[in-house]
Short mmCIF file of C-alpha atoms and ligand atoms in Angstrom, two decimals:
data_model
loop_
_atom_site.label_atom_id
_atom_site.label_comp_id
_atom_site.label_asym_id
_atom_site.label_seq_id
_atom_site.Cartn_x
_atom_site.Cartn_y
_atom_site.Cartn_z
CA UNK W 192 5.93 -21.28 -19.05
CA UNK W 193 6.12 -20.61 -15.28
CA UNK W 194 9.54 -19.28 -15.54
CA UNK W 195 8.47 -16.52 -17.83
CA UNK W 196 5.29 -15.18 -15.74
CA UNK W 197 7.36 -13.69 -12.59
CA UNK W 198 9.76 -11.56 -15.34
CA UNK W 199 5.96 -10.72 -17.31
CA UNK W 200 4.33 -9.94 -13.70
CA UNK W 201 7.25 -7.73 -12.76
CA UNK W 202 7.33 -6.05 -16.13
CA UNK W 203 3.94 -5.27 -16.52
CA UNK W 204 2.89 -4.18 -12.59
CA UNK W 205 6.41 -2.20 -12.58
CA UNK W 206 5.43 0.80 -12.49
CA UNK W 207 1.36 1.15 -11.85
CA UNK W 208 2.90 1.56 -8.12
CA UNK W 209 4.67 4.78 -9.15
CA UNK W 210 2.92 6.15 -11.00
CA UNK W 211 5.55 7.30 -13.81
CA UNK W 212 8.35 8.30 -11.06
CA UNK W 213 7.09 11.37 -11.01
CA UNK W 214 7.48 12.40 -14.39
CA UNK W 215 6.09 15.66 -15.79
CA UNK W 216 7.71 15.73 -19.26
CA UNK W 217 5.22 15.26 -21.96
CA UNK W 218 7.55 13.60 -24.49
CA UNK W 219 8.85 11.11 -21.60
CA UNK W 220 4.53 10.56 -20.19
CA UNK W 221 3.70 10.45 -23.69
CA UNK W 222 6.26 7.10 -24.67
CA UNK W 223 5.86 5.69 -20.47
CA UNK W 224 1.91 5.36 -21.61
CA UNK W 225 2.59 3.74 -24.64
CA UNK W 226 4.44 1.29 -22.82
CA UNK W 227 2.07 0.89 -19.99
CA UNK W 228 -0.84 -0.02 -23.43
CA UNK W 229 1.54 -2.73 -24.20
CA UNK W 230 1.82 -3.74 -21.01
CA UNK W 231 -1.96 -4.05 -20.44
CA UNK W 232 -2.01 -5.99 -23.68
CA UNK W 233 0.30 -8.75 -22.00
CA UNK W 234 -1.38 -8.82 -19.09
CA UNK W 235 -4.47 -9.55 -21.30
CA UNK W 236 -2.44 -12.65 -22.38
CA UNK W 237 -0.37 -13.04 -19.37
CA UNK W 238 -3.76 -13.85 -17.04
CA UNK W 239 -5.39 -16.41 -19.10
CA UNK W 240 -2.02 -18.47 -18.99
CA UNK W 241 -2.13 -17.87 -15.35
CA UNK W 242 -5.96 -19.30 -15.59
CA UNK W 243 -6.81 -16.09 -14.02
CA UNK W 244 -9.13 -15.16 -17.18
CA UNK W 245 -11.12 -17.49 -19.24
CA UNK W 246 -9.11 -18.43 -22.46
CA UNK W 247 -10.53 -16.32 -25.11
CA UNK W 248 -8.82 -16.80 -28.87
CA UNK W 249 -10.40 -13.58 -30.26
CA UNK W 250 -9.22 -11.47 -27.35
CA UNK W 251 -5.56 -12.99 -27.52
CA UNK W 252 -5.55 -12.15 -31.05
CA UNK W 253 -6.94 -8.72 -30.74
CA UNK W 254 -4.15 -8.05 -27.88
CA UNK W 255 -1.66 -9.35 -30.37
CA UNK W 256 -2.86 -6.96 -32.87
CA UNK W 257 -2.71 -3.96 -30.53
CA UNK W 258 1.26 -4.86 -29.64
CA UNK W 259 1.80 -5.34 -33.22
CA UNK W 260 0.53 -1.85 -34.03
CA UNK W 261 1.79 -0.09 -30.23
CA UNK W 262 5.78 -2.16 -31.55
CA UNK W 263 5.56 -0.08 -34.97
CA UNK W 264 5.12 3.34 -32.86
CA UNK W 265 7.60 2.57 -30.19
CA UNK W 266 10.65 4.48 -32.53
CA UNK W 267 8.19 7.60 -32.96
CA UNK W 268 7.45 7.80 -29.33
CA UNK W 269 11.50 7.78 -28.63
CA UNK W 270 12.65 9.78 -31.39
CA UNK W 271 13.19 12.71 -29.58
CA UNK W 272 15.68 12.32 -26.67
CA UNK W 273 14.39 13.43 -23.89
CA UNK W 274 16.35 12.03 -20.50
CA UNK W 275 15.07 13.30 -17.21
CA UNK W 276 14.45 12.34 -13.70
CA UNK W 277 12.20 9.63 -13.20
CA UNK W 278 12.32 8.31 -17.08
CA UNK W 279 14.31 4.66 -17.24
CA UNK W 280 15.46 5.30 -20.70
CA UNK W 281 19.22 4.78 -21.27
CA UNK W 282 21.16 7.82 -23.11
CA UNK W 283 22.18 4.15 -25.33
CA UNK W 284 18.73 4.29 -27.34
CA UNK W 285 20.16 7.28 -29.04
CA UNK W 286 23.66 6.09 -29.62
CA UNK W 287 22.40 2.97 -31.12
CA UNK W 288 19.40 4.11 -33.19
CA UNK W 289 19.14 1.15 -35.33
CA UNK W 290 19.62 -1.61 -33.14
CA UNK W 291 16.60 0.11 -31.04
CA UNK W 292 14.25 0.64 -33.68
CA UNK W 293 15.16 -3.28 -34.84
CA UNK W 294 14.43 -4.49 -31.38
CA UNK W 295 11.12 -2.62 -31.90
CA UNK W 296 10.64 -4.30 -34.57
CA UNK W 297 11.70 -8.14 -33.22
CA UNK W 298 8.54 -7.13 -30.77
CA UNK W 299 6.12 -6.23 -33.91
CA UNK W 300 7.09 -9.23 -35.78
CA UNK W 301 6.52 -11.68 -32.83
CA UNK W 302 3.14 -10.31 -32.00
CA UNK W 303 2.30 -10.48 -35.20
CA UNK W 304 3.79 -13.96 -36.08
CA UNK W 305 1.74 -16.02 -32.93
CA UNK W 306 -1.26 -18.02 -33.97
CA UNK W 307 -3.09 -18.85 -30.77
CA UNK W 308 -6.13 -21.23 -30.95
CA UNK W 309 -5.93 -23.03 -27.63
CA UNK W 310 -4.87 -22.54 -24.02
CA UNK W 311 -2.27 -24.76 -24.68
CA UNK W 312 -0.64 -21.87 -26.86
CA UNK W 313 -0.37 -19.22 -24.68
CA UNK W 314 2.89 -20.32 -22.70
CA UNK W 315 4.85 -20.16 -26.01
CA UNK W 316 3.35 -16.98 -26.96
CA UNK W 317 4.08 -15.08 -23.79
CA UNK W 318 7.50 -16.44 -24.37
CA UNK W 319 7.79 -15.12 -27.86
CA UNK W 320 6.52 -11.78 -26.70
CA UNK W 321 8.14 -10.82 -23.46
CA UNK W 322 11.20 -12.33 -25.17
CA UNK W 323 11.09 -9.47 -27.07
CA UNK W 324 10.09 -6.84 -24.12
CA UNK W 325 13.33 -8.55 -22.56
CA UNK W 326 15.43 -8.12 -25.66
CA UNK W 327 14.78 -4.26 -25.44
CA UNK W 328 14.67 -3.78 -22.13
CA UNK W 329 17.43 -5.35 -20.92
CA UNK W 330 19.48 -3.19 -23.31
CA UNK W 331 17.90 -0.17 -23.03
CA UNK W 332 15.73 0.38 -20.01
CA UNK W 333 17.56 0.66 -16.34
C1 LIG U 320 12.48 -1.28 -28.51
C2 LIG U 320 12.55 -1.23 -27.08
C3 LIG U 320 11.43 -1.70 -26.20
C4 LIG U 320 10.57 -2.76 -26.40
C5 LIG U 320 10.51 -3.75 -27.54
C6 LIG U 320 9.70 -2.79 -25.24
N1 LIG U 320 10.01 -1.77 -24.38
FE1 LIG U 320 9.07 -1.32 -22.64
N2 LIG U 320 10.33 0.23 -22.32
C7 LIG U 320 11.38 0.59 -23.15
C8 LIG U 320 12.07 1.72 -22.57
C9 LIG U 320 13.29 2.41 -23.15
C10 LIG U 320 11.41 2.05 -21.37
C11 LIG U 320 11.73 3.19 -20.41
C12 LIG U 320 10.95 4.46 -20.81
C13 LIG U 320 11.20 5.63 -19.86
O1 LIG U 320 11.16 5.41 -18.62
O2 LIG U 320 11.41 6.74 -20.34
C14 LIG U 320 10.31 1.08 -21.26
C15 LIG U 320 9.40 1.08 -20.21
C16 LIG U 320 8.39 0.15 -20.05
C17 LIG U 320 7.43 0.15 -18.98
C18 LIG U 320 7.35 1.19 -17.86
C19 LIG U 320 6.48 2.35 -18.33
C20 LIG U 320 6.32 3.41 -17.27
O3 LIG U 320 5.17 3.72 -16.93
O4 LIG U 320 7.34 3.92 -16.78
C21 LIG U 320 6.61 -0.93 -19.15
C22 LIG U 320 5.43 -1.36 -18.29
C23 LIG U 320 7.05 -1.61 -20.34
N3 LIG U 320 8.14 -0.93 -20.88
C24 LIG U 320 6.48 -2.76 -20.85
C25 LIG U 320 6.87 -3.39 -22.03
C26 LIG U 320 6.33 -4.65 -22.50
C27 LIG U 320 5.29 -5.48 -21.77
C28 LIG U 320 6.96 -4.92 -23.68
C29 LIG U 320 6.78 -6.10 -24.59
C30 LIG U 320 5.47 -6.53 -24.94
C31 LIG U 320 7.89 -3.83 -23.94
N4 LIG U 320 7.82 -2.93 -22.90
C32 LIG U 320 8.70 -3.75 -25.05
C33 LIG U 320 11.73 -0.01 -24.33
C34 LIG U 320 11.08 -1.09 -24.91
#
């Protein structure tokens, strides 16, 4: 589990700092926020592994829920390409349409595969999860 936090930690407090780079573009604010919900989500997950939050099964399932449902938008929020300053989308998401929408969907099926009912779980389900971020991001994201 501990080698997964720091990569979680740096995905999710990325880009509070920045505050979007700067970004005006609706279309590119619009998908950033969606990704900063799932982010928040993790974190929900992410600091109750860390012991920094009680452990709390209903709210690890509700945060499951809410990246299952944010995973099945993520190809709606991207459809239109829209590259600008600022925005750390890859011109590849649109040259390999499928693949991206399936890597949204490897996220929506993990978060909604996990069964957590103890502490004890939540190392294996961050690792199923950011997996997933990781799959994506690592791909697509600069
Ligand atoms: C299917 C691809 C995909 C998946 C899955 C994915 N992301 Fe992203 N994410 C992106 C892309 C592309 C960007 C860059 C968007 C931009 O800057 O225009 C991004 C950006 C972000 C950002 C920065 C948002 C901002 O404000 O600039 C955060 C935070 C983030 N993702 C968190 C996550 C987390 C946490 C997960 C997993 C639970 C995840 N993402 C899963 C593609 C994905």
């Amino acid at each position: 589990m501990k080698y997964v936090l720091p990569a979680l930690a740096a995905i999710v407090t990325a880009t509070a700092v920045f505050a979007h780079n700067g970004v005006t573009d609706p279309v590119v604010l619009a998908r950033m926020e969606a990704m900063k919900r799932i982010g928040g989500n993790v974190k929900v997950i992410g600091d109750m592994a860390k012991g920094e939050a009680a452990f709390d099964a209903d709210a690890v399932q509700t945060a499951l829920n809410a990246i299952q449902a944010e995973a099945a938008e993520i190809p709606a929020y991207f459809e239109q390409q829209v590259l600008v300053e600022g925005s750390e989308a890859l011109p590849a998401i649109w040259q390999n349409w499928d693949d991206f929408v399936a890597k949204a969907g490897d996220l929506e099926v993990a978060a909604g595969s996990l069964s957590v009912s103890s502490a004890d779980d939540l190392g294996a389900a961050l690792q199923q999860v950011g997996g997933a971020c990781a799959g994506c991001h690592k791909t697509y994201r600069e």
